[in-house]
């Protein structure tokens, strides 16, 4: 007969063994995710099911997402005349129902990750955040023009300077693509996420973006499929359809599912709502072909070639689209888009033709030569824009004198780098200049009331090479 002590030990062992065997497995939603802060950027690796990708994003970047939403809540009433609740309501009324379920799940996951860190946001906050460009810049002007024709003109954002090139225009005859993001500094200084997303379905992709965004937003994407994507917005565009699919949904779907240029065009033009109307620059490293999709609401046109360079600085070129959907004056040489176009043409088609590479791409995106006045300058006319130092402001973007806006970061990649899922990124002015909020507000106190609370220094960091986690 066993002693009481041996019986007790046996019972304990059996209990422990069965407890271990029956214990539910822990679902660590962060197991496949990571964050690294480097040279002004937040690098996020996100992987898994849509809800888990969202949760990882919301959890790992919770403080930055919280701040970005607070910036919107503070800034949008003065810049657009509408409150955050207005944008939440618009998201609920017509945006959310047109969002694919996987992206609904992802945005719900972001909100869940935020709540896990103590921030009280829901999926409508995340939807309104992702629609930052199209609701204030396209939907609100639509409402304004319905009440008073012309009152909503010039509200569409004018963002970015970019090019894509291939064939005889590049050093190795393969694709080079480069872009800098123009936006208000109060937002752009926080546009500092490099996201490597590896979804359950579709292609892994690497992009720059803002915290809380499921799409790039300013649009620079490297896809595992070999597709490269960027864009510049169409200046003074008019038009928006609330019954169609949001631009941010279509842009995300194209980043994830486009396997070639035709796929990209089909995704972006299907159920197009006209939001964030762009000249899209697309490359396919598998075929060495590049293309331009000029996408309005009523009109779109595609150009493509295996031996060309295509530039973008917020100017449309299709006469029909310009006439029917914009108020842009193509003959006004003093506007930012036309001045930058002149400079980009000189650099891309003359100075660096046959020499375009990641190195020259960095140089172009940081260029500060004013082709309108033939001098080095910081103003609205240079590729690395500095509207905060321009006494003319930027009328075509509805921005007054010395408005704190311009180029906030830059990105460059090539076929060879993209094959390794890599890209160069530069936080702050690509030309290397710092923006200092304190001295600026002291010199321009007219912006203290509307921007002073959240306008921060925007330091220029060095160019940094980012890779997808697997590489």
mmCIF file with all atom_site columns, C-alpha atoms in Angstrom, residues 47-168:
data_model
loop_
_atom_site.group_PDB
_atom_site.id
_atom_site.type_symbol
_atom_site.label_atom_id
_atom_site.label_alt_id
_atom_site.label_comp_id
_atom_site.label_asym_id
_atom_site.label_entity_id
_atom_site.label_seq_id
_atom_site.pdbx_PDB_ins_code
_atom_site.Cartn_x
_atom_site.Cartn_y
_atom_site.Cartn_z
_atom_site.occupancy
_atom_site.B_iso_or_equiv
_atom_site.pdbx_formal_charge
_atom_site.auth_seq_id
_atom_site.auth_comp_id
_atom_site.auth_asym_id
_atom_site.auth_atom_id
_atom_site.pdbx_PDB_model_num
ATOM 1   C CA . UNK A 1 47  ? 1.662   40.243 -40.298 1.00 0.00 ? 47  UNK A CA 1
ATOM 2   C CA . UNK A 1 48  ? -1.307  37.903 -40.130 1.00 0.00 ? 48  UNK A CA 1
ATOM 3   C CA . UNK A 1 49  ? -5.074  38.116 -40.406 1.00 0.00 ? 49  UNK A CA 1
ATOM 4   C CA . UNK A 1 50  ? -6.614  41.568 -41.042 1.00 0.00 ? 50  UNK A CA 1
ATOM 5   C CA . UNK A 1 51  ? -7.799  42.012 -37.452 1.00 0.00 ? 51  UNK A CA 1
ATOM 6   C CA . UNK A 1 52  ? -4.385  40.996 -36.114 1.00 0.00 ? 52  UNK A CA 1
ATOM 7   C CA . UNK A 1 53  ? -2.526  43.327 -38.484 1.00 0.00 ? 53  UNK A CA 1
ATOM 8   C CA . UNK A 1 54  ? -4.765  46.120 -37.224 1.00 0.00 ? 54  UNK A CA 1
ATOM 9   C CA . UNK A 1 55  ? -4.308  45.184 -33.578 1.00 0.00 ? 55  UNK A CA 1
ATOM 10  C CA . UNK A 1 56  ? -0.513  45.118 -33.984 1.00 0.00 ? 56  UNK A CA 1
ATOM 11  C CA . UNK A 1 57  ? -0.579  48.536 -35.643 1.00 0.00 ? 57  UNK A CA 1
ATOM 12  C CA . UNK A 1 58  ? -2.856  50.079 -33.006 1.00 0.00 ? 58  UNK A CA 1
ATOM 13  C CA . UNK A 1 59  ? -0.890  48.590 -30.117 1.00 0.00 ? 59  UNK A CA 1
ATOM 14  C CA . UNK A 1 60  ? 2.631   49.307 -31.349 1.00 0.00 ? 60  UNK A CA 1
ATOM 15  C CA . UNK A 1 61  ? 1.925   52.862 -32.564 1.00 0.00 ? 61  UNK A CA 1
ATOM 16  C CA . UNK A 1 62  ? -0.750  53.792 -30.025 1.00 0.00 ? 62  UNK A CA 1
ATOM 17  C CA . UNK A 1 63  ? 0.796   57.031 -28.800 1.00 0.00 ? 63  UNK A CA 1
ATOM 18  C CA . UNK A 1 64  ? 1.442   58.305 -32.307 1.00 0.00 ? 64  UNK A CA 1
ATOM 19  C CA . UNK A 1 65  ? -2.069  57.418 -33.517 1.00 0.00 ? 65  UNK A CA 1
ATOM 20  C CA . UNK A 1 66  ? -3.578  59.110 -30.474 1.00 0.00 ? 66  UNK A CA 1
ATOM 21  C CA . UNK A 1 67  ? -1.559  62.251 -31.165 1.00 0.00 ? 67  UNK A CA 1
ATOM 22  C CA . UNK A 1 68  ? -2.425  62.240 -34.874 1.00 0.00 ? 68  UNK A CA 1
ATOM 23  C CA . UNK A 1 69  ? -6.153  62.049 -34.112 1.00 0.00 ? 69  UNK A CA 1
ATOM 24  C CA . UNK A 1 70  ? -5.820  64.829 -31.551 1.00 0.00 ? 70  UNK A CA 1
ATOM 25  C CA . UNK A 1 71  ? -4.039  66.935 -34.173 1.00 0.00 ? 71  UNK A CA 1
ATOM 26  C CA . UNK A 1 72  ? -6.962  66.338 -36.546 1.00 0.00 ? 72  UNK A CA 1
ATOM 27  C CA . UNK A 1 73  ? -9.507  67.191 -33.876 1.00 0.00 ? 73  UNK A CA 1
ATOM 28  C CA . UNK A 1 74  ? -7.651  70.437 -33.178 1.00 0.00 ? 74  UNK A CA 1
ATOM 29  C CA . UNK A 1 75  ? -6.668  71.423 -36.711 1.00 0.00 ? 75  UNK A CA 1
ATOM 30  C CA . UNK A 1 76  ? -9.529  70.411 -39.030 1.00 0.00 ? 76  UNK A CA 1
ATOM 31  C CA . UNK A 1 77  ? -12.117 72.884 -37.648 1.00 0.00 ? 77  UNK A CA 1
ATOM 32  C CA . UNK A 1 78  ? -9.882  75.808 -38.640 1.00 0.00 ? 78  UNK A CA 1
ATOM 33  C CA . UNK A 1 79  ? -8.514  74.348 -41.872 1.00 0.00 ? 79  UNK A CA 1
ATOM 34  C CA . UNK A 1 80  ? -11.769 72.877 -43.214 1.00 0.00 ? 80  UNK A CA 1
ATOM 35  C CA . UNK A 1 81  ? -14.551 74.420 -41.138 1.00 0.00 ? 81  UNK A CA 1
ATOM 36  C CA . UNK A 1 82  ? -15.759 71.016 -39.961 1.00 0.00 ? 82  UNK A CA 1
ATOM 37  C CA . UNK A 1 83  ? -15.338 69.187 -36.647 1.00 0.00 ? 83  UNK A CA 1
ATOM 38  C CA . UNK A 1 84  ? -14.037 65.682 -36.030 1.00 0.00 ? 84  UNK A CA 1
ATOM 39  C CA . UNK A 1 85  ? -17.606 64.587 -35.260 1.00 0.00 ? 85  UNK A CA 1
ATOM 40  C CA . UNK A 1 86  ? -18.619 65.744 -38.745 1.00 0.00 ? 86  UNK A CA 1
ATOM 41  C CA . UNK A 1 87  ? -15.969 63.474 -40.267 1.00 0.00 ? 87  UNK A CA 1
ATOM 42  C CA . UNK A 1 88  ? -16.965 60.563 -38.044 1.00 0.00 ? 88  UNK A CA 1
ATOM 43  C CA . UNK A 1 89  ? -20.573 61.021 -39.127 1.00 0.00 ? 89  UNK A CA 1
ATOM 44  C CA . UNK A 1 90  ? -19.596 61.126 -42.803 1.00 0.00 ? 90  UNK A CA 1
ATOM 45  C CA . UNK A 1 91  ? -17.574 57.941 -42.309 1.00 0.00 ? 91  UNK A CA 1
ATOM 46  C CA . UNK A 1 92  ? -20.599 56.219 -40.799 1.00 0.00 ? 92  UNK A CA 1
ATOM 47  C CA . UNK A 1 93  ? -23.067 57.587 -43.352 1.00 0.00 ? 93  UNK A CA 1
ATOM 48  C CA . UNK A 1 94  ? -21.363 56.621 -46.630 1.00 0.00 ? 94  UNK A CA 1
ATOM 49  C CA . UNK A 1 95  ? -17.741 55.480 -46.295 1.00 0.00 ? 95  UNK A CA 1
ATOM 50  C CA . UNK A 1 96  ? -17.885 52.482 -43.961 1.00 0.00 ? 96  UNK A CA 1
ATOM 51  C CA . UNK A 1 97  ? -20.423 50.437 -45.931 1.00 0.00 ? 97  UNK A CA 1
ATOM 52  C CA . UNK A 1 98  ? -18.177 50.585 -49.013 1.00 0.00 ? 98  UNK A CA 1
ATOM 53  C CA . UNK A 1 99  ? -15.083 49.341 -47.146 1.00 0.00 ? 99  UNK A CA 1
ATOM 54  C CA . UNK A 1 100 ? -14.126 45.709 -47.880 1.00 0.00 ? 100 UNK A CA 1
ATOM 55  C CA . UNK A 1 101 ? -14.622 43.450 -44.875 1.00 0.00 ? 101 UNK A CA 1
ATOM 56  C CA . UNK A 1 102 ? -10.907 42.693 -44.521 1.00 0.00 ? 102 UNK A CA 1
ATOM 57  C CA . UNK A 1 103 ? -10.199 46.416 -44.181 1.00 0.00 ? 103 UNK A CA 1
ATOM 58  C CA . UNK A 1 104 ? -13.126 46.908 -41.826 1.00 0.00 ? 104 UNK A CA 1
ATOM 59  C CA . UNK A 1 105 ? -11.581 44.157 -39.708 1.00 0.00 ? 105 UNK A CA 1
ATOM 60  C CA . UNK A 1 106 ? -8.172  45.804 -39.900 1.00 0.00 ? 106 UNK A CA 1
ATOM 61  C CA . UNK A 1 107 ? -9.515  49.192 -38.803 1.00 0.00 ? 107 UNK A CA 1
ATOM 62  C CA . UNK A 1 108 ? -11.512 47.568 -35.995 1.00 0.00 ? 108 UNK A CA 1
ATOM 63  C CA . UNK A 1 109 ? -8.251  45.860 -35.014 1.00 0.00 ? 109 UNK A CA 1
ATOM 64  C CA . UNK A 1 110 ? -6.422  49.205 -34.884 1.00 0.00 ? 110 UNK A CA 1
ATOM 65  C CA . UNK A 1 111 ? -9.098  50.561 -32.559 1.00 0.00 ? 111 UNK A CA 1
ATOM 66  C CA . UNK A 1 112 ? -8.861  47.418 -30.434 1.00 0.00 ? 112 UNK A CA 1
ATOM 67  C CA . UNK A 1 113 ? -5.085  47.769 -30.178 1.00 0.00 ? 113 UNK A CA 1
ATOM 68  C CA . UNK A 1 114 ? -5.516  51.393 -29.126 1.00 0.00 ? 114 UNK A CA 1
ATOM 69  C CA . UNK A 1 115 ? -8.033  50.437 -26.448 1.00 0.00 ? 115 UNK A CA 1
ATOM 70  C CA . UNK A 1 116 ? -5.633  47.785 -25.157 1.00 0.00 ? 116 UNK A CA 1
ATOM 71  C CA . UNK A 1 117 ? -3.214  50.646 -24.517 1.00 0.00 ? 117 UNK A CA 1
ATOM 72  C CA . UNK A 1 118 ? -5.852  52.759 -22.787 1.00 0.00 ? 118 UNK A CA 1
ATOM 73  C CA . UNK A 1 119 ? -6.990  55.005 -25.678 1.00 0.00 ? 119 UNK A CA 1
ATOM 74  C CA . UNK A 1 120 ? -10.717 55.204 -26.308 1.00 0.00 ? 120 UNK A CA 1
ATOM 75  C CA . UNK A 1 121 ? -11.202 55.219 -30.075 1.00 0.00 ? 121 UNK A CA 1
ATOM 76  C CA . UNK A 1 122 ? -13.443 53.203 -32.380 1.00 0.00 ? 122 UNK A CA 1
ATOM 77  C CA . UNK A 1 123 ? -13.521 52.171 -36.044 1.00 0.00 ? 123 UNK A CA 1
ATOM 78  C CA . UNK A 1 124 ? -15.183 55.447 -37.113 1.00 0.00 ? 124 UNK A CA 1
ATOM 79  C CA . UNK A 1 125 ? -12.235 57.407 -35.739 1.00 0.00 ? 125 UNK A CA 1
ATOM 80  C CA . UNK A 1 126 ? -9.889  55.205 -37.739 1.00 0.00 ? 126 UNK A CA 1
ATOM 81  C CA . UNK A 1 127 ? -12.031 55.535 -40.887 1.00 0.00 ? 127 UNK A CA 1
ATOM 82  C CA . UNK A 1 128 ? -12.134 59.329 -40.595 1.00 0.00 ? 128 UNK A CA 1
ATOM 83  C CA . UNK A 1 129 ? -8.364  59.342 -40.086 1.00 0.00 ? 129 UNK A CA 1
ATOM 84  C CA . UNK A 1 130 ? -7.805  57.251 -43.213 1.00 0.00 ? 130 UNK A CA 1
ATOM 85  C CA . UNK A 1 131 ? -10.095 59.579 -45.191 1.00 0.00 ? 131 UNK A CA 1
ATOM 86  C CA . UNK A 1 132 ? -8.070  62.618 -44.081 1.00 0.00 ? 132 UNK A CA 1
ATOM 87  C CA . UNK A 1 133 ? -7.280  63.696 -47.638 1.00 0.00 ? 133 UNK A CA 1
ATOM 88  C CA . UNK A 1 134 ? -10.547 62.975 -49.376 1.00 0.00 ? 134 UNK A CA 1
ATOM 89  C CA . UNK A 1 135 ? -13.166 64.191 -46.894 1.00 0.00 ? 135 UNK A CA 1
ATOM 90  C CA . UNK A 1 136 ? -11.764 67.707 -46.199 1.00 0.00 ? 136 UNK A CA 1
ATOM 91  C CA . UNK A 1 137 ? -10.306 68.112 -49.696 1.00 0.00 ? 137 UNK A CA 1
ATOM 92  C CA . UNK A 1 138 ? -13.105 66.696 -51.869 1.00 0.00 ? 138 UNK A CA 1
ATOM 93  C CA . UNK A 1 139 ? -16.319 66.029 -49.929 1.00 0.00 ? 139 UNK A CA 1
ATOM 94  C CA . UNK A 1 140 ? -16.416 69.314 -47.993 1.00 0.00 ? 140 UNK A CA 1
ATOM 95  C CA . UNK A 1 141 ? -15.742 71.389 -51.158 1.00 0.00 ? 141 UNK A CA 1
ATOM 96  C CA . UNK A 1 142 ? -18.556 69.479 -52.874 1.00 0.00 ? 142 UNK A CA 1
ATOM 97  C CA . UNK A 1 143 ? -20.944 70.587 -50.117 1.00 0.00 ? 143 UNK A CA 1
ATOM 98  C CA . UNK A 1 144 ? -19.601 74.151 -50.257 1.00 0.00 ? 144 UNK A CA 1
ATOM 99  C CA . UNK A 1 145 ? -20.100 74.409 -54.016 1.00 0.00 ? 145 UNK A CA 1
ATOM 100 C CA . UNK A 1 146 ? -23.654 73.127 -53.707 1.00 0.00 ? 146 UNK A CA 1
ATOM 101 C CA . UNK A 1 147 ? -24.465 75.979 -51.323 1.00 0.00 ? 147 UNK A CA 1
ATOM 102 C CA . UNK A 1 148 ? -22.476 78.619 -53.214 1.00 0.00 ? 148 UNK A CA 1
ATOM 103 C CA . UNK A 1 149 ? -20.878 77.783 -56.574 1.00 0.00 ? 149 UNK A CA 1
ATOM 104 C CA . UNK A 1 150 ? -17.132 78.407 -56.554 1.00 0.00 ? 150 UNK A CA 1
ATOM 105 C CA . UNK A 1 151 ? -16.803 78.645 -52.762 1.00 0.00 ? 151 UNK A CA 1
ATOM 106 C CA . UNK A 1 152 ? -15.229 75.188 -52.568 1.00 0.00 ? 152 UNK A CA 1
ATOM 107 C CA . UNK A 1 153 ? -12.684 75.731 -55.324 1.00 0.00 ? 153 UNK A CA 1
ATOM 108 C CA . UNK A 1 154 ? -8.949  75.228 -54.722 1.00 0.00 ? 154 UNK A CA 1
ATOM 109 C CA . UNK A 1 155 ? -9.521  73.018 -51.685 1.00 0.00 ? 155 UNK A CA 1
ATOM 110 C CA . UNK A 1 156 ? -8.145  69.786 -53.120 1.00 0.00 ? 156 UNK A CA 1
ATOM 111 C CA . UNK A 1 157 ? -4.661  69.295 -51.662 1.00 0.00 ? 157 UNK A CA 1
ATOM 112 C CA . UNK A 1 158 ? -1.619  69.848 -53.850 1.00 0.00 ? 158 UNK A CA 1
ATOM 113 C CA . UNK A 1 159 ? 0.906   67.335 -52.646 1.00 0.00 ? 159 UNK A CA 1
ATOM 114 C CA . UNK A 1 160 ? 4.181   65.884 -53.818 1.00 0.00 ? 160 UNK A CA 1
ATOM 115 C CA . UNK A 1 161 ? 6.953   65.920 -56.430 1.00 0.00 ? 161 UNK A CA 1
ATOM 116 C CA . UNK A 1 162 ? 7.799   62.606 -58.098 1.00 0.00 ? 162 UNK A CA 1
ATOM 117 C CA . UNK A 1 163 ? 9.180   60.763 -61.093 1.00 0.00 ? 163 UNK A CA 1
ATOM 118 C CA . UNK A 1 164 ? 9.444   57.243 -62.458 1.00 0.00 ? 164 UNK A CA 1
ATOM 119 C CA . UNK A 1 165 ? 11.844  56.244 -65.221 1.00 0.00 ? 165 UNK A CA 1
ATOM 120 C CA . UNK A 1 166 ? 13.103  53.233 -67.134 1.00 0.00 ? 166 UNK A CA 1
ATOM 121 C CA . UNK A 1 167 ? 15.075  52.223 -70.228 1.00 0.00 ? 167 UNK A CA 1
ATOM 122 C CA . UNK A 1 168 ? 17.534  54.762 -71.622 1.00 0.00 ? 168 UNK A CA 1
#
